[in-house]
Short mmCIF file of C-alpha atoms and ligand atoms in Angstrom, two decimals:
data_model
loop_
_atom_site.label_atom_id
_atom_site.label_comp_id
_atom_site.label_asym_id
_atom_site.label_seq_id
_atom_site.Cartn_x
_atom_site.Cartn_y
_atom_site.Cartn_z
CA UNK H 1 2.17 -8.73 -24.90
CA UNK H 2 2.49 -8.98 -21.21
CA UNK H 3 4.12 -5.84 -18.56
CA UNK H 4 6.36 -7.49 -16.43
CA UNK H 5 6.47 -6.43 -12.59
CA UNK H 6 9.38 -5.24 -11.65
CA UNK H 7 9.74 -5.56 -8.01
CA UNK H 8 12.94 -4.69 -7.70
CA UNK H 9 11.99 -1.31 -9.01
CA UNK H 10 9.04 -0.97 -6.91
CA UNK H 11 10.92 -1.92 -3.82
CA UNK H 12 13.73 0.64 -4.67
CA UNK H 13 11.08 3.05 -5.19
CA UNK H 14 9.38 2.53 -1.80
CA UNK H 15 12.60 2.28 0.12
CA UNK H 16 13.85 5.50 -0.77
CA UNK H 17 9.87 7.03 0.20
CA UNK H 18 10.35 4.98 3.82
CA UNK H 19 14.24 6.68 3.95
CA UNK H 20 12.61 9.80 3.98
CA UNK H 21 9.75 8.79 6.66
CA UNK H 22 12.26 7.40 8.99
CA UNK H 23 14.49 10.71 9.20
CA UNK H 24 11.64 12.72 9.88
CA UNK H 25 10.37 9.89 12.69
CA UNK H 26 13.91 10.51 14.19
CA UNK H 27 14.14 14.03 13.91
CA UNK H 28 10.55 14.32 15.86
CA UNK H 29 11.55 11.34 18.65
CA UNK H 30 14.83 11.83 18.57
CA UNK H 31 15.29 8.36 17.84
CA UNK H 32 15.87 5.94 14.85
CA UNK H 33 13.50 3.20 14.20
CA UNK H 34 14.59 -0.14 15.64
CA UNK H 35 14.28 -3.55 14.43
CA UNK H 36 15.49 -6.86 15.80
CA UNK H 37 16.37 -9.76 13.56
CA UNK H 38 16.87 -13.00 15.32
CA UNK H 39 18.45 -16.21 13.62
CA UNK H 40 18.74 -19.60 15.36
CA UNK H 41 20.97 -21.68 13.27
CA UNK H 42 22.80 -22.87 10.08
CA UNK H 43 20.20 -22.65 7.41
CA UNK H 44 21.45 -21.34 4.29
CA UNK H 45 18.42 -19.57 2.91
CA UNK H 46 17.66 -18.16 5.77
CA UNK H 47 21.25 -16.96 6.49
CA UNK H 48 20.51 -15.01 2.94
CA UNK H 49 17.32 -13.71 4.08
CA UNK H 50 18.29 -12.08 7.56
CA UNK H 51 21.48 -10.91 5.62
CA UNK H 52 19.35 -9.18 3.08
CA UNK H 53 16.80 -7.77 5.96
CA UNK H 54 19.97 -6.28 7.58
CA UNK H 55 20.85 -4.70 4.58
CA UNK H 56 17.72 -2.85 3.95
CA UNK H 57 17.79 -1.63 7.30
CA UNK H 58 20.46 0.14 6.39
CA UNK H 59 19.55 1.37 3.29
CA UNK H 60 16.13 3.14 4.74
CA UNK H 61 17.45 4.54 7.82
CA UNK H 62 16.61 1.59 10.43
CA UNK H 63 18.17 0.37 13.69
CA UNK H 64 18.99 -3.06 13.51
CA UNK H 65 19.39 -5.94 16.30
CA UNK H 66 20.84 -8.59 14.83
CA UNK H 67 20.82 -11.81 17.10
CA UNK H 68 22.49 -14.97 15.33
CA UNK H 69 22.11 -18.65 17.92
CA UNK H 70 23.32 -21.54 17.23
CA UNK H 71 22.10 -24.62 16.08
CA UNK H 72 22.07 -25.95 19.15
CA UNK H 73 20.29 -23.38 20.97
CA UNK H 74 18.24 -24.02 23.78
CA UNK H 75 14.27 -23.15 24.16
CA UNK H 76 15.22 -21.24 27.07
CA UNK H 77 18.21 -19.54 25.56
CA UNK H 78 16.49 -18.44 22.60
CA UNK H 79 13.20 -17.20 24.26
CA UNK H 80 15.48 -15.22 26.49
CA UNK H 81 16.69 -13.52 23.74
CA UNK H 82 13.00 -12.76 22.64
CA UNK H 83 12.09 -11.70 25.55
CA UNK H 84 15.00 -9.06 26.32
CA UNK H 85 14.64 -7.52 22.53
CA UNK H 86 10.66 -7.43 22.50
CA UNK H 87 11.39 -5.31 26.18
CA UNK H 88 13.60 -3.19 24.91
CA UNK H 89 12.71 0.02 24.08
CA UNK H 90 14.72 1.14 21.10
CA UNK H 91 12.79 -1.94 19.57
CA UNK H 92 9.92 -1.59 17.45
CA UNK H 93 9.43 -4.87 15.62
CA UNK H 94 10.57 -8.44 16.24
CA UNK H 95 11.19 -10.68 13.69
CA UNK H 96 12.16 -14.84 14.47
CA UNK H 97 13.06 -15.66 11.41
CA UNK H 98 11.94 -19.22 10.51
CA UNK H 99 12.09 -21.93 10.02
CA UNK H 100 13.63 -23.02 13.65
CA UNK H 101 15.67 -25.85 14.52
CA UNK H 102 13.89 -29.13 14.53
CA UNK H 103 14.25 -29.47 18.45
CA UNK H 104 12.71 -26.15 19.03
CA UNK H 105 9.22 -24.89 20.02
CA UNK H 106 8.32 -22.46 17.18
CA UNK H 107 4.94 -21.44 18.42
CA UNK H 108 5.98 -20.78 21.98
CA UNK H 109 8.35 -18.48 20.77
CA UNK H 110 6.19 -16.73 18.75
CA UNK H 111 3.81 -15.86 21.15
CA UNK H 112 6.55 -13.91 22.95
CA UNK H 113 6.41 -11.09 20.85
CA UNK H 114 3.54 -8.80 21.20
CA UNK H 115 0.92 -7.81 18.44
CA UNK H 116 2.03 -3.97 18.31
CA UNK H 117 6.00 -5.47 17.66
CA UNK H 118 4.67 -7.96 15.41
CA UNK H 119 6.41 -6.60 12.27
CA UNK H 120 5.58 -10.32 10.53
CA UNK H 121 2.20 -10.15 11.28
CA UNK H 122 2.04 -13.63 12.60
CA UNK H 123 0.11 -13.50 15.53
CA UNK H 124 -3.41 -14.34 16.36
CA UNK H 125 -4.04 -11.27 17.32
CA UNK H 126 -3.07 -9.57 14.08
CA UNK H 127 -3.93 -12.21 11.93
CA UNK H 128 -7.61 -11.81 13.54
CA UNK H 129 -6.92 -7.86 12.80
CA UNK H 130 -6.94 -8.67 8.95
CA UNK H 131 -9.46 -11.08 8.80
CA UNK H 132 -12.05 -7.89 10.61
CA UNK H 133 -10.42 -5.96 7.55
CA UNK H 134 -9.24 -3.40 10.46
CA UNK H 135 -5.71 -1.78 10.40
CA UNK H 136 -2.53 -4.36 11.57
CA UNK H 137 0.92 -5.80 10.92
CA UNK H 138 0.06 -7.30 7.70
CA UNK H 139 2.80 -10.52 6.69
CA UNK H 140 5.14 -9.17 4.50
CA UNK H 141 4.84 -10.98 1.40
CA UNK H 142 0.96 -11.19 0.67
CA UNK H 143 1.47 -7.41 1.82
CA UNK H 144 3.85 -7.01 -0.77
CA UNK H 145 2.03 -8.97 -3.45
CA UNK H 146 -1.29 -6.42 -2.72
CA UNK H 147 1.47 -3.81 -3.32
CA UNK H 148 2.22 -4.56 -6.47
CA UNK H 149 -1.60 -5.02 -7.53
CA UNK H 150 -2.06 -1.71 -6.68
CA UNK H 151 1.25 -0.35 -8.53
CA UNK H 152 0.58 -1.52 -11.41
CA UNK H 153 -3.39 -1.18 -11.46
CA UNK H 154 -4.12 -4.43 -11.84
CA UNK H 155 -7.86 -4.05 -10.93
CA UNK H 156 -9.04 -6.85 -7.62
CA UNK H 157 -12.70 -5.78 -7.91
CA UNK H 158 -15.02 -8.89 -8.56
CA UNK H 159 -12.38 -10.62 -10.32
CA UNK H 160 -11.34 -14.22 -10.13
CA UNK H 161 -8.10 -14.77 -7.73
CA UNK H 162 -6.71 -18.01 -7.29
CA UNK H 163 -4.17 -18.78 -4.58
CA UNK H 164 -2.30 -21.44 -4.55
CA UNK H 165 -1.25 -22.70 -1.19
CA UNK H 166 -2.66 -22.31 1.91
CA UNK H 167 0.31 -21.69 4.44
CA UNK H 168 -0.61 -19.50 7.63
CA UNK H 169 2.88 -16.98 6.35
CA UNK H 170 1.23 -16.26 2.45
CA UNK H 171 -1.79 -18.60 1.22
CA UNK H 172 -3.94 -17.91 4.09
CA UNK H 173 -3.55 -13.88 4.89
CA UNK H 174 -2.63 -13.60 0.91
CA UNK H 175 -6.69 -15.15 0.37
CA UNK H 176 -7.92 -12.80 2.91
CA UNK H 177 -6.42 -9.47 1.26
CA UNK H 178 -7.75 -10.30 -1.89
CA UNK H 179 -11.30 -11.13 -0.66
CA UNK H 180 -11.15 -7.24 1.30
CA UNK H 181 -9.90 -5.75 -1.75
CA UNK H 182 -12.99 -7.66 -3.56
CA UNK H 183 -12.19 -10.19 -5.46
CA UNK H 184 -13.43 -13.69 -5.68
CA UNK H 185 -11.62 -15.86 -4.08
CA UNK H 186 -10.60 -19.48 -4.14
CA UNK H 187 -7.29 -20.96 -2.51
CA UNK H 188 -6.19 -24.29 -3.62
CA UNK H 189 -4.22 -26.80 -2.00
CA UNK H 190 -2.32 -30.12 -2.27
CA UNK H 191 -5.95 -31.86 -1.67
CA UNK H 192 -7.51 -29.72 -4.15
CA UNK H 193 -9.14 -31.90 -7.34
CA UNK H 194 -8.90 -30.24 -10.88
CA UNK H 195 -6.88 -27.74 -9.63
CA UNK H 196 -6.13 -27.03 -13.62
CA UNK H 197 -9.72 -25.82 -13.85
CA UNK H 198 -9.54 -23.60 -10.72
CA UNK H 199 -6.45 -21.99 -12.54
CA UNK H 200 -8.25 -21.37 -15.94
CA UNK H 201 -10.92 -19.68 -14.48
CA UNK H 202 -8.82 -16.95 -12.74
CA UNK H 203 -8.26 -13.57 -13.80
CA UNK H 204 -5.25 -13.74 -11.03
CA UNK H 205 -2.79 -16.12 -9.41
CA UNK H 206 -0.53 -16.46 -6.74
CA UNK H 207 1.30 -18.97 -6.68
CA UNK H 208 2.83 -20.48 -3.19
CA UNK H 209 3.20 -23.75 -3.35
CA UNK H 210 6.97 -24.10 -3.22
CA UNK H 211 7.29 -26.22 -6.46
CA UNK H 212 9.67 -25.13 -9.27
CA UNK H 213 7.45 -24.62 -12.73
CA UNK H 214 4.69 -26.35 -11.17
CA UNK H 215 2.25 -23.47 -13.14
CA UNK H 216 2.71 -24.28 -16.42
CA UNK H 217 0.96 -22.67 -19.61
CA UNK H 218 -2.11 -24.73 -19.85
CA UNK H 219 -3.49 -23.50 -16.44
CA UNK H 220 -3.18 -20.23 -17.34
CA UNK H 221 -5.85 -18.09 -18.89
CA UNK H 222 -5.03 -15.66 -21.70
CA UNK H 223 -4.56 -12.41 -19.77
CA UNK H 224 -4.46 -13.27 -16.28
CA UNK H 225 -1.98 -11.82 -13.95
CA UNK H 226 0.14 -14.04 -12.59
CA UNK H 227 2.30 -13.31 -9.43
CA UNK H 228 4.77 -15.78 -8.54
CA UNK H 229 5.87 -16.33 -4.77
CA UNK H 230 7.84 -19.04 -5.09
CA UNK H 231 11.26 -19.41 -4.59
CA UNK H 232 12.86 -22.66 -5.53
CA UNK H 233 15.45 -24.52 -7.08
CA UNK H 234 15.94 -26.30 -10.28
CA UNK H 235 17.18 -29.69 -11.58
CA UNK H 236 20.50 -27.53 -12.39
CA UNK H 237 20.58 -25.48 -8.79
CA UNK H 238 19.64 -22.54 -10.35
CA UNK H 239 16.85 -20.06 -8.65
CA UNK H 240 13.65 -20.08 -9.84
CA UNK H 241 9.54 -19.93 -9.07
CA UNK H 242 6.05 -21.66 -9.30
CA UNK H 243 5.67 -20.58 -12.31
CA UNK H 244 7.47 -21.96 -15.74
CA UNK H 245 8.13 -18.25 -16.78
CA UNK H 246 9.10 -18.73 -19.97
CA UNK H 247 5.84 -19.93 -21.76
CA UNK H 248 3.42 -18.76 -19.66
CA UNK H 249 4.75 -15.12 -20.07
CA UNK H 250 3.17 -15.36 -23.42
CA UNK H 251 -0.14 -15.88 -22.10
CA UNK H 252 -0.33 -13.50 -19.67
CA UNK H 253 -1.29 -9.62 -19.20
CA UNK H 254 0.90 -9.37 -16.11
CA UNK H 255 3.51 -11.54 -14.59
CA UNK H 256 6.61 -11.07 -11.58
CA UNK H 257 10.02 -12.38 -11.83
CA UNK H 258 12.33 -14.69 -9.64
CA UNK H 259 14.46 -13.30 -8.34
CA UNK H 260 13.67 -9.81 -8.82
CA UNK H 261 9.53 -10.14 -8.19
CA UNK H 262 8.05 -10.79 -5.06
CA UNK H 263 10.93 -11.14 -3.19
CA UNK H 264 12.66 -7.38 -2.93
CA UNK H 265 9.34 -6.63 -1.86
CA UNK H 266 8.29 -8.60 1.13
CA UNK H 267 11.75 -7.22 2.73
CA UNK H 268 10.25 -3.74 1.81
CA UNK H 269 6.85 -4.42 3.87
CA UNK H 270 8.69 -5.58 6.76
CA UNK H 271 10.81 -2.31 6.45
CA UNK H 272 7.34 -0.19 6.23
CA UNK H 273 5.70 -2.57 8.94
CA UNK H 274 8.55 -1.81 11.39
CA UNK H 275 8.28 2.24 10.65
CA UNK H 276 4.52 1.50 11.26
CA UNK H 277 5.07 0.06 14.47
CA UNK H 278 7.19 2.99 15.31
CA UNK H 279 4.98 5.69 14.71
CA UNK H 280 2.39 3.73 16.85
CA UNK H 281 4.90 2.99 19.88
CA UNK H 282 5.26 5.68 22.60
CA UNK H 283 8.64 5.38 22.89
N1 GUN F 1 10.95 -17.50 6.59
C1 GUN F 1 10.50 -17.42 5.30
N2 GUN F 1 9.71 -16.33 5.15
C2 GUN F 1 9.67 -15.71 6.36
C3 GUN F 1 9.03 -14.52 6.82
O1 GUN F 1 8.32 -13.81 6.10
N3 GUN F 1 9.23 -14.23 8.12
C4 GUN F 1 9.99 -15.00 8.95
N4 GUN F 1 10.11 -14.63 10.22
N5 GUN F 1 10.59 -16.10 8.54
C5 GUN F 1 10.43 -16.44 7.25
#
């Protein structure tokens, strides 16, 4: 019998312990918490995302800056718009959301926003923070995922993690939290060989590869945890993960959702990384 992680539940839970944190944060600065959300252009997904991060705002007491760009949008238009939210004072966290236009710098951006507004925790500077195991802006979704380990006591300590993917937004900082909390760590990639074997041998996955039912049951182990990051979609256009929930549920002791897993929770850590930012401004 498996538990199923319900991150919608753990998400509402934590919102409504941040709601209360960012009233008292405005009662003592006599301010709310800001956030700035910037979108550059027509992607659908992403329109869904920034929608979503607006929304939570709202539902845990934060400011938010929405700035939606066109397509079109110049470099110098759009780091213009960077640069007046990340000086603005109201602002605590900046958030590009990505991916950018084709035609765009994405890095150059980037690097306008300073580590301690960093709510994505993208830069080198925090990035280098985690990697030190010191305290940072962690990335919201391996944040999230460590989150949900901890919930649901799903013990780290010398156990077998396998991550799958090694992007610099989940694989990478995702390998990194599991390896402080101390497990043993391997991340595999699209150059990896018997990957299957890597899988078998883990006590838990994450899977963030981008590939609908890509982890199927025969790379599971019996009892493994299985977190599923992926968010994808099927021959018939219907949502759906990494993972081909269905049969390897049955083999596991713990598994997330999609939608309803991972997801509700990475918006929560940028919500908690933007009230930590906050509390560390002097503003
Ligand atoms: N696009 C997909 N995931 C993310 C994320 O976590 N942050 C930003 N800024 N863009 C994204």
């Amino acid at each position: 019998m498996y538990t199923l992680i319900d991150g919608k539940l753990l998400a509402a839970e934590m919102r409504g312990e941040l709601k209360e944190k960012t009233q008292l944060f405005e009662k003592e600065r006599g301010r709310k918490v800001g956030l700035a959300v910037v979108l550059a252009g027509d992607n659908p997904a992403s329109q869904v995302y920034v929608r979503n991060k607006i929304k939570a705002c709202d539902e845990v007491g934060i400011k938010s800056f929405a700035v939606y760009l066109p397509q079109n949008v110049t470099q110098s238009v759009l780091e213009q718009a960077v640069k007046e939210l990340v000086s603005n004072c109201a602002v605590d966290g900046v958030l590009v959301q990505l991916p950018l236009p084709e035609h765009i710098d994405a890095e150059s951006v980037l690097k306008l926003i300073p580590a301690e507004k960093d709510v994505d925790g993208f830069s080198a500077e925090n990035t280098g923070k985690l990697l030190l195991n010191e305290q940072s802006l962690v990335a919201c979704t391996p944040h999230g995922v460590m989150k949900m380990l901890e919930k649901y006591k799903i013990d780290t300590k010398g156990k077998r993690a396998v991550v799958l993917g090694r992007s610099n937004i989940v694989g990478k900082p995702m390998a990194v939290l599991l390896l402080n909390a101390d497990a043993t760590v391997t991340v595999c990639h699209s150059k990896t060989q018997n990957l299957k074997e890597e899988c078998l041998r883990a006590d838990i996955i994450v899977s963030a590869i981008g590939k609908p039912k890509f982890l199927t049951a025969d790379m599971v182990k019996e009892g493994a945890a299985v977190i599923d990051v992926g968010m994808n979609r099927d021959e018939a256009g219907k949502l759906c993960g990494d993972v081909d929930f269905d049969k390897v549920k049955e083999k596991c002791s713990y598994i997330t959702p999609v939608p309803g897993g991972v997801g509700p929770m990475t918006i929560t850590m940028l919500m908690y990384n933007a009230y930590y930012a906050a509390v560390r401004s002097k503003t």
